[in-house]
Coordinates of C-alpha atoms in Angstrom, one line a residue:
M2 CA 79.1 94.4 109.8
N3 CA 79.8 95.5 106.2
N4 CA 82.2 93.3 104.3
K5 CA 84.5 94.3 101.3
I6 CA 86.1 91.6 99.3
I7 CA 89.0 92.5 97.2
S8 CA 90.5 89.7 95.1
S9 CA 91.9 86.9 97.3
F10 CA 91.8 88.5 100.6
H11 CA 89.0 89.8 102.9
I12 CA 88.7 93.5 104.1
S13 CA 86.1 93.8 106.8
K14 CA 84.7 97.0 108.2
P15 CA 84.5 96.7 112.1
N16 CA 82.0 98.8 114.1
F17 CA 84.1 101.5 115.4
T18 CA 84.8 105.2 114.6
Q19 CA 87.5 106.5 117.0
R20 CA 91.3 106.0 116.7
P21 CA 92.6 103.1 118.5
S22 CA 93.8 103.5 122.1
L23 CA 95.6 101.3 124.7
N24 CA 93.4 98.2 125.3
Q25 CA 90.8 99.2 122.8
E26 CA 89.0 96.2 121.1
I27 CA 88.9 96.1 117.4
G28 CA 87.0 93.2 116.1
D29 CA 88.6 90.1 117.7
Y30 CA 91.6 91.9 118.9
I31 CA 92.5 94.0 121.9
L32 CA 95.2 96.6 121.1
K33 CA 98.2 97.1 123.5
H34 CA 101.2 99.2 123.3
T35 CA 102.9 100.7 120.2
I36 CA 105.9 98.6 119.1
G37 CA 106.9 100.5 115.9
E38 CA 106.0 103.8 114.2
G39 CA 106.6 105.4 110.8
A40 CA 105.4 108.2 108.7
F41 CA 102.1 106.7 107.8
S42 CA 101.6 104.0 110.2
K43 CA 101.9 102.6 113.6
V44 CA 102.4 99.1 114.8
K45 CA 100.6 97.8 117.8
L46 CA 101.0 94.7 119.9
A47 CA 97.5 93.0 120.1
V48 CA 95.9 89.9 121.6
H49 CA 93.5 87.8 119.4
K50 CA 90.6 87.3 122.0
P51 CA 89.4 83.8 120.8
S52 CA 92.9 82.2 120.6
N53 CA 94.8 84.4 123.2
N54 CA 97.7 84.6 120.4
I55 CA 99.8 87.8 120.4
V56 CA 99.8 89.4 117.0
A57 CA 101.1 92.7 115.6
I58 CA 98.6 95.1 114.0
K59 CA 100.0 97.6 111.4
I60 CA 97.6 100.6 111.5
L61 CA 97.9 102.8 108.2
D62 CA 96.5 106.3 108.5
K63 CA 94.4 106.8 105.2
T64 CA 94.4 110.6 105.7
K65 CA 98.2 110.6 105.3
I66 CA 98.2 108.5 102.0
S67 CA 97.1 110.0 98.6
K68 CA 94.3 108.1 96.7
S69 CA 96.8 106.8 94.3
D70 CA 99.1 105.4 97.1
Q71 CA 96.0 103.9 98.7
I72 CA 95.4 101.9 95.5
R73 CA 99.0 100.7 95.6
T74 CA 98.6 99.8 99.3
V75 CA 95.6 97.6 98.6
R76 CA 97.5 96.0 95.9
E77 CA 100.4 95.4 98.1
M78 CA 98.1 93.9 100.9
K79 CA 96.7 91.6 98.4
I80 CA 100.3 90.4 97.7
L81 CA 101.2 90.1 101.3
T82 CA 98.3 87.8 102.1
S83 CA 99.3 85.3 99.4
L84 CA 102.9 85.0 100.5
N85 CA 103.8 82.0 102.5
H86 CA 107.6 81.6 103.3
P87 CA 109.5 81.1 106.5
N88 CA 111.4 84.2 106.2
I89 CA 108.4 86.5 105.6
I90 CA 106.0 87.7 108.3
Q91 CA 102.6 86.0 107.6
V92 CA 99.6 88.4 107.3
S93 CA 96.5 86.8 108.5
T94 CA 93.7 89.6 108.3
I95 CA 93.0 93.0 106.9
F96 CA 90.3 95.3 107.7
E97 CA 89.6 99.0 107.4
N98 CA 87.4 101.9 108.5
S99 CA 87.0 105.2 107.1
Q100 CA 90.3 106.4 108.7
N101 CA 92.6 103.4 108.6
Y102 CA 93.7 100.1 107.2
Y103 CA 94.4 97.4 109.9
I104 CA 96.9 94.7 108.9
V105 CA 97.0 91.7 111.3
M106 CA 100.3 89.8 111.1
E107 CA 102.2 87.3 113.2
Y108 CA 104.3 88.9 115.9
C109 CA 108.1 88.5 115.6
P110 CA 109.6 89.6 119.0
E111 CA 113.3 89.5 117.9
G112 CA 112.6 91.0 114.4

């Protein structure tokens, strides 16, 4: 697996090429159903296989984001991984492939 490190967080490139579908495995995660959707992204419920923890994974479609916005997105992801506050969702892992960024964060069922 090729890895790309940007500043203080780690972006890994998992070995897959197709778009995620229900129960598709991505790295250590099994994607479940969509829990949110926007213009450039979807948020899917997922299960972390080693720990069996439920997480949310935000999937940002790179093809819908300009190159300059992708640079800003990477900067924002760096900031998100450094935040630690009880009122802010914790981002644990970020990885990408040629089509998407994947942002793994804690799942907040009421939020």
